[in-house]
Coordinates of C-alpha atoms and ligand atoms in Angstrom, one line a residue:
M95 CA 3.8 -7.1 17.8
I96 CA 4.6 -7.3 14.1
D97 CA 2.9 -4.8 11.7
L98 CA 4.1 -5.3 8.1
H99 CA 2.1 -2.6 6.2
T100 CA 2.3 1.1 7.0
H101 CA 2.6 4.4 5.1
T102 CA 4.6 7.6 5.6
N103 CA 4.5 11.0 4.0
C104 CA 6.8 9.6 1.3
S105 CA 3.4 8.5 -0.2
D106 CA 0.0 9.2 1.3
G107 CA 0.6 8.8 5.0
T108 CA 1.0 11.9 7.3
D109 CA 3.9 10.9 9.5
S110 CA 7.5 11.2 8.4
P111 CA 9.5 8.0 8.4
R112 CA 11.2 9.2 11.6
E113 CA 7.9 10.0 13.3
L114 CA 6.5 6.5 12.3
V115 CA 9.6 4.7 13.7
N116 CA 9.3 6.7 16.9
K117 CA 5.7 5.7 17.3
A118 CA 6.5 2.1 16.7
I119 CA 9.2 2.2 19.4
V120 CA 6.9 3.9 21.9
Q121 CA 4.2 1.2 21.2
G122 CA 6.8 -1.5 21.7
L123 CA 6.5 -3.1 18.3
D124 CA 9.0 -5.9 17.4
V125 CA 8.9 -5.5 13.6
L126 CA 7.6 -2.6 11.6
G127 CA 7.1 -2.9 7.8
I128 CA 7.2 0.4 5.9
S129 CA 5.4 0.1 2.6
D130 CA 4.9 3.4 0.8
H131 CA 3.1 3.3 -2.5
D132 CA 5.5 2.8 -5.4
T133 CA 8.6 4.2 -3.7
T134 CA 11.5 3.2 -1.4
S135 CA 12.3 6.9 -0.6
G136 CA 11.5 6.5 3.1
W137 CA 13.9 3.6 3.8
K138 CA 16.9 5.8 4.5
E139 CA 15.3 8.1 7.1
A140 CA 13.6 5.1 8.7
T141 CA 16.9 3.2 9.0
E142 CA 18.7 6.3 10.4
S143 CA 15.9 6.7 13.0
L144 CA 16.0 3.2 14.3
R145 CA 17.1 2.4 17.9
G146 CA 16.4 -0.1 20.6
S147 CA 14.9 -3.5 19.8
L148 CA 12.6 -2.5 16.9
K149 CA 13.4 -4.2 13.6
L150 CA 12.4 -2.9 10.2
A151 CA 11.0 -4.9 7.2
L152 CA 11.4 -2.3 4.5
G153 CA 9.3 -2.5 1.3
S154 CA 6.8 -0.9 -1.0
E155 CA 3.1 -1.3 -1.8
I156 CA 3.3 -1.7 -5.5
S157 CA 0.3 -0.6 -7.5
C158 CA -0.9 -3.2 -10.0
L159 CA -3.6 -3.5 -12.6
T160 CA -4.9 -6.8 -13.9
T161 CA -5.6 -7.2 -17.6
D162 CA -9.3 -6.9 -16.7
G163 CA -8.6 -3.5 -15.2
I164 CA -8.9 -4.5 -11.5
S165 CA -6.7 -2.5 -9.1
V166 CA -4.5 -4.8 -6.9
H167 CA -1.9 -3.7 -4.3
M168 CA 1.2 -6.0 -3.9
L169 CA 3.4 -5.6 -0.8
G170 CA 7.0 -6.2 -1.7
L171 CA 9.2 -6.6 1.4
L172 CA 12.9 -7.3 2.0
F173 CA 14.0 -6.8 -1.6
D174 CA 17.3 -5.3 -2.7
P175 CA 16.7 -1.6 -3.1
E176 CA 19.5 -1.3 -5.6
Y177 CA 17.9 -3.7 -8.0
A178 CA 17.7 -1.4 -11.1
E179 CA 14.6 -2.9 -12.7
M180 CA 12.6 -2.5 -9.5
Q181 CA 13.5 1.2 -9.2
Q182 CA 12.7 1.7 -12.9
V183 CA 9.2 0.1 -12.6
L184 CA 8.4 2.1 -9.4
E185 CA 9.5 5.3 -11.2
E186 CA 7.4 4.5 -14.2
T187 CA 4.3 4.0 -12.0
R188 CA 5.0 7.2 -10.1
D189 CA 5.4 9.1 -13.4
G190 CA 2.1 7.6 -14.6
R191 CA 0.3 9.0 -11.6
L192 CA 0.7 12.6 -12.9
P193 CA -1.3 12.4 -16.1
R194 CA -3.8 10.2 -14.2
M195 CA -4.3 13.0 -11.6
R196 CA -4.6 15.6 -14.4
K197 CA -7.4 13.5 -16.0
M198 CA -9.3 13.2 -12.6
I199 CA -9.0 16.9 -12.1
E200 CA -10.2 17.6 -15.6
K201 CA -13.3 15.5 -15.0
M202 CA -14.0 17.4 -11.8
R203 CA -13.5 20.8 -13.4
A204 CA -15.8 19.7 -16.2
E205 CA -18.5 19.5 -13.5
G206 CA -17.7 23.0 -12.2
M207 CA -15.4 22.0 -9.2
D208 CA -12.8 24.6 -8.4
I209 CA -9.7 22.3 -8.2
S210 CA -6.4 22.3 -10.0
M211 CA -3.1 20.4 -10.2
A212 CA -1.5 23.3 -8.3
D213 CA -3.9 22.7 -5.4
V214 CA -2.9 19.1 -5.2
E215 CA 0.8 19.9 -5.4
Q216 CA 0.3 22.3 -2.5
A217 CA -1.5 19.7 -0.5
M218 CA 1.3 17.2 -0.6
P219 CA 5.0 17.0 0.6
A220 CA 7.5 17.5 -2.2
G221 CA 8.7 14.2 -3.7
A222 CA 5.9 12.1 -2.3
T223 CA 4.1 9.5 -4.5
M224 CA 1.0 11.4 -5.7
G225 CA -2.3 9.8 -5.0
R226 CA -6.0 10.3 -4.5
P227 CA -5.5 11.1 -0.8
H228 CA -3.6 14.2 -1.8
L229 CA -6.5 15.2 -4.2
A230 CA -8.8 14.6 -1.2
D231 CA -6.6 16.9 1.0
A232 CA -6.8 19.6 -1.7
L233 CA -10.6 19.2 -1.8
V234 CA -10.6 19.7 2.0
A235 CA -8.4 22.8 1.7
K236 CA -10.9 24.2 -0.9
K237 CA -13.8 23.4 1.5
I238 CA -15.4 21.2 -1.2
V239 CA -15.5 18.2 1.3
K240 CA -14.8 18.0 5.1
S241 CA -12.3 15.1 5.2
R242 CA -10.3 12.6 3.2
D243 CA -12.9 10.0 4.1
E244 CA -15.8 12.1 2.8
A245 CA -13.8 12.8 -0.4
F246 CA -13.4 9.1 -1.0
V247 CA -17.0 8.2 -0.1
D248 CA -18.5 10.9 -2.3
L249 CA -16.0 11.5 -5.1
L250 CA -12.8 9.5 -5.3
H251 CA -13.8 5.8 -4.8
N252 CA -12.8 3.2 -7.5
E253 CA -16.3 3.2 -9.0
S254 CA -16.7 7.0 -9.1
R255 CA -17.3 8.8 -12.4
F256 CA -14.1 10.8 -11.6
Y257 CA -11.9 7.7 -11.1
V258 CA -9.1 7.1 -13.6
S259 CA -6.6 4.3 -13.3
H260 CA -2.9 4.6 -14.0
A261 CA -0.4 2.4 -15.8
A262 CA 1.0 -0.3 -13.6
P263 CA 2.4 -3.8 -13.8
T264 CA 0.1 -6.8 -13.5
P265 CA 0.1 -8.6 -10.2
A266 CA 2.0 -11.5 -11.6
E267 CA 4.6 -9.2 -13.1
A268 CA 5.0 -7.4 -9.8
I269 CA 5.4 -10.7 -7.9
A270 CA 8.1 -11.9 -10.4
L271 CA 9.9 -8.6 -10.2
I272 CA 9.9 -8.6 -6.3
R273 CA 11.3 -12.1 -6.4
R274 CA 14.0 -11.2 -9.0
A275 CA 14.9 -8.3 -6.6
G276 CA 15.3 -11.0 -3.8
G277 CA 12.3 -10.0 -1.8
V278 CA 8.9 -11.5 -0.8
S279 CA 5.5 -10.6 -1.9
V280 CA 2.2 -10.4 0.1
I281 CA -1.0 -9.5 -1.7
A282 CA -2.5 -6.6 0.2
H283 CA -6.2 -6.6 1.2
P284 CA -7.3 -8.8 -1.8
F285 CA -10.9 -9.1 -0.7
A286 CA -11.5 -5.5 0.3
S287 CA -14.8 -5.6 -1.6
H288 CA -16.0 -2.2 -0.6
R289 CA -13.2 -0.6 -2.6
G290 CA -14.6 -1.9 -5.9
Q291 CA -14.1 -5.0 -8.1
I292 CA -11.8 -7.5 -6.5
L293 CA -9.9 -10.8 -7.3
K294 CA -11.7 -14.1 -7.3
A295 CA -10.5 -17.2 -5.4
E296 CA -9.4 -18.9 -8.6
D297 CA -7.0 -16.0 -9.4
F298 CA -4.6 -17.0 -6.6
S299 CA -3.1 -20.1 -8.2
E300 CA -1.6 -18.0 -11.1
L301 CA -0.1 -15.6 -8.5
V302 CA 1.4 -18.5 -6.6
A303 CA 2.9 -19.8 -9.9
A304 CA 4.5 -16.3 -10.3
G305 CA 6.0 -16.6 -6.8
L306 CA 3.5 -15.1 -4.3
N307 CA 4.6 -15.7 -0.7
G308 CA 1.7 -14.5 1.4
I309 CA -1.8 -13.1 1.8
E310 CA -2.8 -10.2 4.0
V311 CA -5.8 -11.6 5.8
D312 CA -6.3 -9.5 8.9
H313 CA -7.0 -6.0 7.5
R314 CA -9.8 -3.7 8.6
D315 CA -11.2 -3.5 5.0
Q316 CA -12.0 -7.3 5.1
N317 CA -14.9 -8.7 7.0
P318 CA -14.8 -12.0 9.0
E319 CA -16.3 -13.9 6.1
E320 CA -13.7 -12.5 3.6
R321 CA -10.9 -13.3 6.1
A322 CA -12.1 -16.8 6.5
M323 CA -12.1 -17.4 2.8
L324 CA -8.6 -15.9 2.5
R325 CA -7.3 -18.1 5.4
S326 CA -8.6 -21.2 3.6
I327 CA -7.0 -20.1 0.3
A328 CA -3.7 -19.5 2.1
K329 CA -3.8 -22.9 3.8
E330 CA -4.6 -24.7 0.5
L331 CA -1.8 -22.9 -1.3
D332 CA 0.7 -23.0 1.6
L333 CA 0.9 -19.2 1.7
V334 CA 2.0 -17.1 4.7
V335 CA -0.9 -15.3 6.5
T336 CA -0.3 -11.7 7.6
G337 CA -2.3 -9.1 9.4
S338 CA -1.5 -5.4 9.3
S339 CA -2.8 -1.9 10.1
D340 CA -2.2 -0.1 6.7
Y341 CA -1.6 2.8 9.0
H342 CA -1.6 6.2 7.2
G343 CA -1.1 8.6 10.2
T344 CA -4.0 11.0 10.5
G345 CA -5.0 10.3 6.8
K346 CA -7.1 7.3 7.8
L347 CA -8.7 5.9 10.9
N348 CA -6.4 2.8 11.0
S349 CA -4.2 2.8 14.1
L350 CA -0.7 1.4 14.2
A351 CA -0.7 -2.4 14.9
E352 CA -4.5 -2.6 15.0
N353 CA -4.0 -5.9 13.2
H354 CA -0.7 -7.8 13.4
T355 CA 1.2 -10.8 12.0
H356 CA 1.9 -13.9 14.1
R357 CA 5.6 -14.5 14.8
E358 CA 5.8 -18.0 13.1
Q359 CA 4.1 -16.5 10.0
W360 CA 6.6 -13.6 9.9
E361 CA 9.5 -16.0 10.4
K362 CA 8.3 -18.2 7.5
L363 CA 7.9 -15.1 5.3
E364 CA 11.3 -13.7 6.2
S365 CA 13.0 -17.0 5.4
Q366 CA 11.7 -16.8 1.9
A367 CA 13.8 -13.7 1.0
D368 CA 17.0 -14.5 -0.8
A369 CA 19.1 -12.6 1.8
R370 CA 18.7 -11.5 5.4
R371 CA 17.5 -7.9 5.0
V372 CA 15.7 -7.1 8.2
V373 CA 17.2 -3.9 9.6
S374 CA 18.3 -3.8 13.3
A375 CA 19.7 -0.9 15.2
Ligands
AMP432 P1 -4.3 5.8 -5.3 O1 -3.0 5.1 -4.9 O2 -4.1 7.2 -5.8 O3 -5.2 5.0 -6.2 O4 -5.1 6.0 -3.9 C1 -5.3 4.9 -3.1 C2 -5.1 5.2 -1.7 O5 -6.3 5.9 -1.2 C3 -4.9 4.0 -0.8 O6 -3.7 4.0 -0.3 C4 -5.9 4.1 0.3 O7 -5.3 4.0 1.6 C5 -6.5 5.5 0.2 N1 -7.9 5.5 0.6 C6 -8.8 4.7 0.0 N2 -10.0 4.9 0.6 C7 -9.8 5.9 1.6 C8 -10.6 6.6 2.5 N3 -11.9 6.3 2.6 N4 -10.0 7.5 3.3 C9 -8.7 7.8 3.2 N5 -7.9 7.2 2.3 C10 -8.4 6.2 1.5
ZN433 ZN1 -2.3 4.7 0.8
FE434 FE1 -3.5 -0.7 -0.4
FE435 FE1 -1.6 0.5 2.1

């Protein structure tokens, strides 16, 4: 089994990189992709925890914003972590998430909700990429909502009056950057329509021109019709098709490897990186 999209507590997942690697070994996965939001900080611990036959495809899920203000997530895998411009862009995005969180909290306080930046900081591990799930955890701790899911449904979704975006590269910029860093890019859950406004089919050719390698088709947030459309776009544009869990530990219902990538698709994707960067024990 090959699962190329998971999160740890280096962003908004709840397992440490070591715990996630251990779970992947217990489940007998062949390849685990670790793709924390806008950071590579989990790579070292994941690599040090590796044993047996499991292989790691290390990466990051890079937050992007189109010029029309649509939120897009780009998986960058198998890039050179030392590539300075990549680390700079990831750091800028992480930095931009702080004023964004302050603005969201300000909007909630303006409606009388008892929530502060200190509450959010308390709800997250030090050094993690700060995101809405941590705000959700803080709202749970304050008994304002019962769960992360309820927080998103009622208050934190992309169309919510409390939602604020943060500065991020465009999808084409992120793809070009991933490529310059030697890696491969897979657009994450591009038709996950219930999250809010999404890309249109005609947006993909521009991304292919920028160097896009694959499309995440099998993902729980995409229904059979959306998956079928994506599969046909991938075929048309000769893109790799992936499936993944987007596992977040106990932070989401998604279970590890609930969707997976076929081996020949993985091999095609891996061959498009500029060096062999899959990590083995
Ligand atoms: P952010 O990066 O701060 O914009 O937050 C986006 C993150 O929120 C994504 O990684 C999602 O996995 C997470 N998310 C979105 N909807 C939900 C939900 N209903 N329950 C838990 N997490 C969610
Ligand atoms: Zn997440
Ligand atoms: Fe995502
Ligand atoms: Fe994700």
